[in-house]
Tab-separated table of C-alpha atoms and ligand atoms in Angstrom:
chain	number	residue	atom	x	y	z
E	4	MET	CA	175.231	26.708	81.751
E	5	HIS	CA	177.590	28.457	79.337
E	6	LYS	CA	178.907	26.771	76.211
E	7	ILE	CA	182.653	26.255	76.113
E	8	SER	CA	184.659	26.999	73.003
E	9	ARG	CA	188.240	27.318	74.269
E	10	LEU	CA	189.656	25.414	77.178
E	11	ALA	CA	193.000	25.961	78.921
E	12	VAL	CA	195.057	23.483	80.910
E	13	LEU	CA	197.757	24.059	83.513
E	14	THR	CA	199.779	22.118	86.068
E	15	SER	CA	200.532	23.758	89.397
E	16	GLY	CA	202.269	23.053	92.720
E	17	GLY	CA	204.635	20.098	93.089
E	18	ASP	CA	204.931	18.076	89.869
E	19	ALA	CA	203.733	14.479	89.920
E	20	PRO	CA	204.325	11.557	87.537
E	21	GLY	CA	201.137	11.127	85.519
E	22	MET	CA	200.630	14.831	84.835
E	23	ASN	CA	201.805	14.394	81.235
E	24	PRO	CA	199.405	11.549	80.403
E	25	CYS	CA	196.672	13.736	81.884
E	26	ILE	CA	197.634	16.781	79.772
E	27	ARG	CA	197.613	14.549	76.675
E	28	ALA	CA	194.133	13.280	77.518
E	29	VAL	CA	192.796	16.788	78.160
E	30	VAL	CA	194.169	18.135	74.873
E	31	ARG	CA	192.993	15.248	72.715
E	32	THR	CA	189.565	14.901	74.328
E	33	ALA	CA	188.976	18.630	73.864
E	34	ILE	CA	190.083	18.584	70.223
E	35	TYR	CA	187.947	15.484	69.550
E	36	ASN	CA	185.006	17.517	70.845
E	37	LYS	CA	185.867	20.467	68.558
E	38	LEU	CA	187.174	22.688	71.343
E	39	GLU	CA	190.286	24.812	71.011
E	40	VAL	CA	192.993	24.248	73.619
E	41	THR	CA	195.511	26.552	75.260
E	42	GLY	CA	198.434	25.303	77.332
E	43	ILE	CA	199.496	27.569	80.197
E	44	ARG	CA	203.123	27.365	81.304
E	45	ARG	CA	204.211	27.355	84.977
E	46	GLY	CA	200.732	27.100	86.473
E	47	TYR	CA	199.056	30.246	87.761
E	48	GLN	CA	202.289	32.175	87.162
E	49	GLY	CA	201.832	31.652	83.427
E	50	LEU	CA	198.254	32.891	83.682
E	51	ILE	CA	199.492	36.122	85.240
E	52	ASP	CA	202.467	36.448	82.864
E	53	ASP	CA	200.331	35.593	79.801
E	54	ASP	CA	202.654	32.671	79.032
E	55	MET	CA	200.340	30.489	76.936
E	56	TYR	CA	200.297	28.673	73.606
E	57	ASP	CA	197.876	26.872	71.326
E	58	MET	CA	198.019	23.105	71.668
E	59	GLY	CA	197.224	20.559	68.984
E	60	THR	CA	197.032	16.775	68.937
E	61	ARG	CA	200.726	16.541	67.976
E	62	SER	CA	201.909	18.876	70.760
E	63	VAL	CA	201.234	16.046	73.220
E	64	SER	CA	202.830	13.222	71.206
E	65	ASN	CA	205.206	10.855	72.991
E	66	ILE	CA	204.767	12.277	76.463
E	67	LEU	CA	202.960	9.379	78.187
E	68	ASN	CA	206.264	8.041	79.496
E	69	LEU	CA	207.680	11.345	80.728
E	70	GLY	CA	207.882	12.378	84.375
E	71	GLY	CA	207.522	16.045	85.356
E	72	THR	CA	205.168	18.158	83.285
E	73	ILE	CA	205.652	19.499	79.757
E	74	LEU	CA	203.680	22.588	80.825
E	75	LYS	CA	206.072	23.195	83.724
E	76	THR	CA	204.788	24.114	87.148
E	77	ALA	CA	205.244	26.639	89.940
E	78	ARG	CA	204.001	27.599	93.363
E	79	CYS	CA	202.617	31.070	92.642
E	80	LEU	CA	202.196	33.543	95.494
E	81	PRO	CA	200.890	36.494	93.370
E	82	PHE	CA	197.823	34.412	92.411
E	83	ARG	CA	196.743	34.640	96.052
E	84	THR	CA	196.270	38.397	95.678
E	85	ASP	CA	193.283	40.204	94.122
E	86	GLU	CA	195.585	41.991	91.656
E	87	GLY	CA	197.165	38.693	90.548
E	88	MET	CA	193.767	37.112	90.019
E	89	GLU	CA	192.488	40.108	88.068
E	90	THR	CA	195.503	40.016	85.719
E	91	ALA	CA	194.995	36.278	85.230
E	92	TYR	CA	191.304	36.848	84.456
E	93	GLN	CA	192.039	39.591	81.915
E	94	ASN	CA	194.545	37.307	80.168
E	95	LEU	CA	192.008	34.488	79.987
E	96	LYS	CA	189.401	36.844	78.513
E	97	LYS	CA	191.927	38.207	75.998
E	98	HIS	CA	192.467	34.676	74.648
E	99	GLY	CA	188.756	33.796	74.669
E	100	ILE	CA	189.268	31.049	77.261
E	101	ASP	CA	186.083	30.044	79.051
E	102	ALA	CA	187.139	26.912	80.943
E	103	LEU	CA	190.186	25.830	82.897
E	104	VAL	CA	191.495	22.381	83.808
E	105	VAL	CA	193.887	22.644	86.759
E	106	ILE	CA	196.075	19.656	87.607
E	107	GLY	CA	197.595	19.873	91.078
E	108	GLY	CA	197.084	19.425	94.797
E	109	ASP	CA	195.355	21.265	97.623
E	110	GLY	CA	197.078	24.623	97.036
E	111	THR	CA	196.123	24.487	93.358
E	112	PHE	CA	192.500	23.722	94.167
E	113	THR	CA	192.283	26.440	96.809
E	114	GLY	CA	193.408	28.951	94.162
E	115	ALA	CA	191.043	27.536	91.533
E	116	LEU	CA	188.052	27.693	93.851
E	117	ARG	CA	188.712	31.272	94.937
E	118	PHE	CA	189.280	32.322	91.339
E	119	SER	CA	186.130	30.710	90.066
E	120	GLN	CA	184.032	32.184	92.890
E	121	LYS	CA	185.386	35.610	91.953
E	122	TYR	CA	184.985	35.119	88.190
E	123	PRO	CA	182.048	32.735	87.677
E	124	ASP	CA	182.163	33.019	83.876
E	125	ILE	CA	185.296	30.827	83.841
E	126	ALA	CA	184.420	27.189	84.574
E	127	VAL	CA	187.072	25.224	86.470
E	128	MET	CA	187.689	21.508	86.798
E	129	GLY	CA	190.366	20.061	89.074
E	130	VAL	CA	192.429	16.924	88.518
E	131	PRO	CA	194.233	15.669	91.646
E	132	GLY	CA	197.923	15.624	90.707
E	133	THR	CA	200.115	15.247	93.779
E	134	ILE	CA	202.317	12.488	95.125
E	135	ASP	CA	200.855	13.201	98.592
E	136	ASN	CA	197.524	11.370	98.047
E	137	ASP	CA	195.797	13.705	100.474
E	138	LEU	CA	192.572	14.842	98.834
E	139	CYS	CA	189.029	13.916	99.702
E	140	GLY	CA	186.951	12.394	96.905
E	141	THR	CA	189.579	10.183	95.308
E	142	THR	CA	191.248	6.999	96.512
E	143	TYR	CA	194.332	7.862	94.482
E	144	THR	CA	195.928	11.063	93.279
E	145	LEU	CA	198.136	11.169	90.202
E	146	GLY	CA	201.767	10.394	90.970
E	147	PHE	CA	201.218	8.656	94.271
E	148	ASP	CA	201.660	5.162	92.836
E	149	THR	CA	204.853	6.021	90.946
E	150	ALA	CA	206.344	7.892	93.903
E	151	THR	CA	205.547	5.042	96.281
E	152	ASN	CA	207.206	2.556	93.919
E	153	THR	CA	210.260	4.807	93.687
E	154	VAL	CA	210.471	4.898	97.481
E	155	ILE	CA	210.069	1.130	97.738
E	156	GLU	CA	212.870	0.543	95.247
E	157	ALA	CA	215.173	2.810	97.266
E	158	ILE	CA	214.276	1.281	100.638
E	159	ASP	CA	214.782	-2.273	99.342
E	160	LYS	CA	218.344	-1.237	98.495
E	161	ILE	CA	218.806	0.372	101.893
E	162	ARG	CA	217.546	-2.838	103.523
E	163	ASP	CA	220.335	-4.825	101.778
E	164	THR	CA	223.091	-2.715	103.229
E	165	ALA	CA	221.327	-2.250	106.595
E	166	ASP	CA	221.096	-6.006	106.956
E	167	ALA	CA	224.708	-6.568	105.932
E	168	HIS	CA	225.907	-4.226	108.711
E	169	ASP	CA	223.241	-4.817	111.402
E	170	ARG	CA	222.234	-1.181	111.146
E	171	LEU	CA	219.203	0.911	111.976
E	172	PHE	CA	218.197	3.295	109.190
E	173	PHE	CA	215.913	6.280	109.407
E	174	VAL	CA	214.563	6.976	105.930
E	175	GLU	CA	212.783	10.278	105.406
E	176	VAL	CA	210.150	10.375	102.686
E	177	MET	CA	208.044	13.231	101.309
E	178	GLY	CA	204.738	14.281	102.768
E	179	ARG	CA	204.719	17.588	104.622
E	180	ASP	CA	201.200	16.993	105.881
E	181	SER	CA	200.570	13.527	104.541
E	182	GLY	CA	201.812	10.111	105.636
E	183	ALA	CA	200.356	8.311	102.613
E	184	ILE	CA	203.687	7.460	100.955
E	185	ALA	CA	205.304	6.598	104.292
E	186	LEU	CA	202.512	4.203	105.205
E	187	ARG	CA	202.329	2.365	101.866
E	188	ALA	CA	206.122	2.179	101.572
E	189	GLY	CA	206.354	1.010	105.180
E	190	ILE	CA	203.968	-1.869	104.559
E	191	SER	CA	205.692	-2.784	101.301
E	192	CYS	CA	209.195	-2.794	102.764
E	193	GLY	CA	208.381	-4.234	106.183
E	194	ALA	CA	209.520	-1.148	108.081
E	195	GLU	CA	209.899	-1.667	111.817
E	196	ALA	CA	208.185	1.670	112.456
E	197	ILE	CA	206.417	4.328	110.402
E	198	LEU	CA	206.228	7.903	111.657
E	199	LEU	CA	203.324	9.855	110.221
E	200	PRO	CA	202.315	13.524	110.470
E	201	GLU	CA	198.709	12.464	111.137
E	202	LYS	CA	199.585	10.376	114.180
E	203	GLU	CA	201.983	11.290	116.938
E	204	THR	CA	204.581	8.676	117.909
E	205	ALA	CA	206.250	9.115	121.296
E	206	ILE	CA	210.022	8.657	121.021
E	207	PRO	CA	210.178	6.413	124.148
E	208	ASP	CA	207.636	4.092	122.462
E	209	LEU	CA	209.726	4.014	119.312
E	210	ILE	CA	212.810	3.127	121.355
E	211	GLU	CA	210.935	0.321	123.113
E	212	ASN	CA	209.793	-1.007	119.752
E	213	LEU	CA	213.357	-1.031	118.401
E	214	LYS	CA	214.685	-2.728	121.553
E	215	GLY	CA	211.997	-5.373	121.039
E	216	GLY	CA	213.338	-5.893	117.519
E	217	GLN	CA	216.793	-6.586	118.871
E	218	TYR	CA	215.356	-8.996	121.438
E	219	ASN	CA	213.559	-10.753	118.575
E	220	LYS	CA	216.906	-11.078	116.769
E	221	LYS	CA	216.250	-8.637	113.940
E	222	SER	CA	219.456	-8.046	112.036
E	223	SER	CA	218.428	-4.622	110.759
E	224	SER	CA	215.700	-2.104	111.318
E	225	ILE	CA	214.159	0.548	109.119
E	226	VAL	CA	212.116	3.443	110.417
E	227	ILE	CA	210.277	5.486	107.816
E	228	VAL	CA	209.748	9.115	108.741
E	229	ALA	CA	207.310	11.251	106.764
E	230	GLU	CA	208.907	14.693	106.486
E	231	GLY	CA	206.035	16.349	108.366
E	232	ASP	CA	206.353	14.190	111.478
E	233	LYS	CA	205.825	16.201	114.663
E	234	ASN	CA	209.034	14.857	116.286
E	235	GLY	CA	211.121	16.632	113.637
E	236	GLY	CA	213.151	15.418	110.677
E	237	ALA	CA	214.849	12.025	110.381
E	238	TYR	CA	218.190	13.432	111.617
E	239	ASP	CA	216.624	14.856	114.793
E	240	ILE	CA	214.813	11.622	115.580
E	241	ALA	CA	217.869	9.477	114.810
E	242	LYS	CA	219.927	11.508	117.286
E	243	LEU	CA	217.381	11.003	120.066
E	244	VAL	CA	217.174	7.275	119.392
E	245	GLN	CA	220.906	6.654	119.057
E	246	LYS	CA	221.391	7.896	122.639
E	247	GLU	CA	219.257	5.010	123.920
E	248	VAL	CA	219.768	2.303	121.306
E	249	LYS	CA	223.408	1.302	121.478
E	250	PHE	CA	223.156	-2.083	119.810
E	251	TYR	CA	222.531	-0.656	116.334
E	252	ASP	CA	224.716	1.682	114.349
E	253	VAL	CA	222.261	4.400	113.264
E	254	LYS	CA	222.220	5.904	109.748
E	255	VAL	CA	219.919	8.389	108.021
E	256	THR	CA	218.825	8.676	104.374
E	257	ILE	CA	216.671	11.537	103.080
E	258	LEU	CA	215.113	10.481	99.788
E	259	GLY	CA	214.064	14.032	98.830
E	260	HIS	CA	212.985	15.098	95.367
E	261	LEU	CA	213.975	11.917	93.573
E	262	GLN	CA	210.559	10.734	94.781
E	263	ARG	CA	208.812	13.189	92.473
E	264	GLY	CA	210.639	12.250	89.269
E	265	GLY	CA	210.648	9.282	86.947
E	266	SER	CA	208.502	7.735	84.291
E	267	PRO	CA	204.890	7.282	85.464
E	268	SER	CA	203.794	3.750	86.357
E	269	ALA	CA	201.134	1.995	84.276
E	270	PHE	CA	198.668	2.878	87.027
E	271	ASP	CA	199.464	6.601	86.841
E	272	ARG	CA	199.411	6.656	83.024
E	273	ILE	CA	195.950	5.099	83.008
E	274	LEU	CA	194.725	7.240	85.898
E	275	GLY	CA	196.006	10.417	84.210
E	276	SER	CA	194.332	9.438	80.941
E	277	ARG	CA	191.030	8.633	82.652
E	278	MET	CA	191.008	11.777	84.744
E	279	GLY	CA	191.962	14.101	81.871
E	280	PHE	CA	189.314	12.539	79.641
E	281	ALA	CA	186.690	12.821	82.388
E	282	ALA	CA	187.627	16.425	83.243
E	283	VAL	CA	186.952	17.654	79.719
E	284	ASN	CA	183.720	15.668	79.404
E	285	ALA	CA	182.533	17.074	82.730
E	286	LEU	CA	183.196	20.648	81.582
E	287	ILE	CA	181.346	19.987	78.315
E	288	ALA	CA	178.435	18.647	80.392
E	289	GLY	CA	178.331	21.979	82.231
E	290	LYS	CA	179.991	20.910	85.507
E	291	ASN	CA	181.987	23.525	87.379
E	292	GLN	CA	184.109	23.942	90.547
E	293	MET	CA	184.577	20.186	90.815
E	294	MET	CA	187.397	17.675	91.057
E	295	VAL	CA	187.590	14.469	89.073
E	296	GLY	CA	188.396	11.527	91.349
E	297	LEU	CA	188.562	7.763	91.264
E	298	GLU	CA	186.570	5.759	93.794
E	299	ALA	CA	185.942	2.002	93.626
E	300	ASN	CA	187.551	2.156	90.171
E	301	HIS	CA	184.899	4.560	88.893
E	302	ILE	CA	185.333	8.199	87.992
E	303	LYS	CA	183.495	10.405	90.445
E	304	LEU	CA	183.082	14.169	90.670
E	305	THR	CA	183.448	15.917	94.023
E	306	SER	CA	183.059	19.635	94.663
E	307	LEU	CA	186.407	21.406	95.071
E	308	GLU	CA	185.205	22.568	98.460
E	309	LYS	CA	184.699	18.992	99.641
E	310	ALA	CA	187.956	17.784	98.070
E	311	LEU	CA	189.778	20.330	100.216
E	312	ASN	CA	187.994	19.366	103.405
E	313	GLN	CA	190.799	17.832	105.409
E	314	THR	CA	188.561	16.991	108.345
E	315	GLU	CA	186.977	14.334	106.145
E	316	PHE	CA	190.353	12.977	105.104
E	317	ARG	CA	191.761	10.207	107.257
E	318	LEU	CA	194.752	7.958	106.865
E	319	GLU	CA	193.608	4.347	107.133
E	320	GLU	CA	193.851	3.280	110.788
E	321	ASP	CA	193.450	-0.371	109.777
E	322	LEU	CA	196.570	-0.220	107.607
E	323	ILE	CA	198.543	1.460	110.383
E	324	LYS	CA	197.563	-1.286	112.815
E	325	MET	CA	198.318	-4.015	110.270
E	326	ALA	CA	201.771	-2.568	109.553
E	327	GLU	CA	202.550	-2.639	113.305
E	328	ILE	CA	201.483	-6.254	113.666
E	329	LEU	CA	203.255	-7.520	110.557
E	330	SER	CA	206.568	-5.975	111.568
E	331	ILE	CA	206.957	-7.801	114.907
Z	409	F6P	O1	203.152	18.486	97.554
Z	409	F6P	C1	204.041	17.537	97.117
Z	409	F6P	C2	205.353	17.646	97.821
Z	409	F6P	O2	206.238	16.780	97.171
Z	409	F6P	C3	205.322	17.375	99.329
Z	409	F6P	O3	205.305	16.007	99.659
Z	409	F6P	C4	206.558	18.072	99.774
Z	409	F6P	O4	206.485	18.402	101.129
Z	409	F6P	C5	206.569	19.294	98.912
Z	409	F6P	O5	205.885	18.954	97.735
Z	409	F6P	C6	207.938	19.822	98.568
Z	409	F6P	O6	207.781	20.966	97.806
Z	409	F6P	P1	208.932	21.730	97.051
Z	409	F6P	O7	209.353	20.900	95.883
Z	409	F6P	O8	208.319	23.003	96.610
Z	409	F6P	O9	210.046	21.887	98.029
C-alpha cells in the first residue's frame, strides 16, 4: 500500500447533475486529511494536455447548486491508445500525483481500469456519475434522480396538451443502452407504454396496446421511448404506429440534452457529497481500482471490473410489469 500525498480529480464522459457536489466533497475531504489536490480539466483529455490546476477549499465554494461540472468534461479517444495513456502518466508523475478520483460512467471506468492496470503506482477510485444509472454495485448513479425529475416535469406538461387534443405522443428520452430513465419516468407519468433498449417491444403489440387504450376511453396516450430502443428512434416508431392507429393524432417530442442540465436535486447533492467523501477516504485506506456505490443507503465499494460487468446488471422486471398493469 503506497501513501498518497497528492490526489487529482476529473469528470469524464457525459456530464451529470451532482458532479459538482462530488468534486467539492473530494477536494475538501482531501484537504481535511492534509492531502494536496489537483483538478484536471476536460477529463482524460486534460490529463493528456497537462491541463490541471491546484485546488483549495475556496475553489469549490458555491458549486453545490450548479449543474454540469466546473472541471468540464470530454469523451477522449486518445486516452484509449498506449501513447495517450503514456503521456497522461508522465503528466501525473510530473505533478507528483499518486491517486486519481474519476467521476463518470462506464467509458470512464473502462479507461481508469486499463490505465491503472498499466500503471499500478497510480491508485484510482471511481465515482458513478451518469444519468444512465447503468452500473453494477450502486442502486443510484449521480445525476439519475435529477434527470428523471427533469423528464417527469417535461412529460407532465406534454400530458396537458396531449389530453387537451386527444393526441398520442412519443417522447424520446436519453439512454443509449439504458432504459432506467424511461422506466422511472414512465411509472411516474403513467405512460401507456415504455420502450426500453433492454427489452424488445414488438410494434404490433404496441399498436394493440394503444387500441386497447382507445377502447378504454383514454383521452391521450404517452409512449416513452429510450433512445437506444431496438425499433429505432421515436420518429421511426411514431410513423409505423400512425399507419395503424387512426383515432389519435400522433406527435413526437425528443427531450435531448436538456435532461443532462439543471441544478442537482437534494438527492444528487447528498449522493455526490457522500460518494466524494467516501472515495477519498477509501484511497487513504489503501483501496484501489474500485468504485464507490450506494446500496441499501450504505456506501459500498465494488471493484471497477465488477461495476462494468453488464451481464450482472438488470433492469427491474417487477417495475416493468407493474408499469404495464398500472397503465391499463
Ligand atoms: O451517457 C449519458 C448520455 O446522456 C446517454 O444517455 C446518451 O446516450 C449520451 O450520453 C449522449 O452523449 P453525447 O452528449 O456525447 O451526445
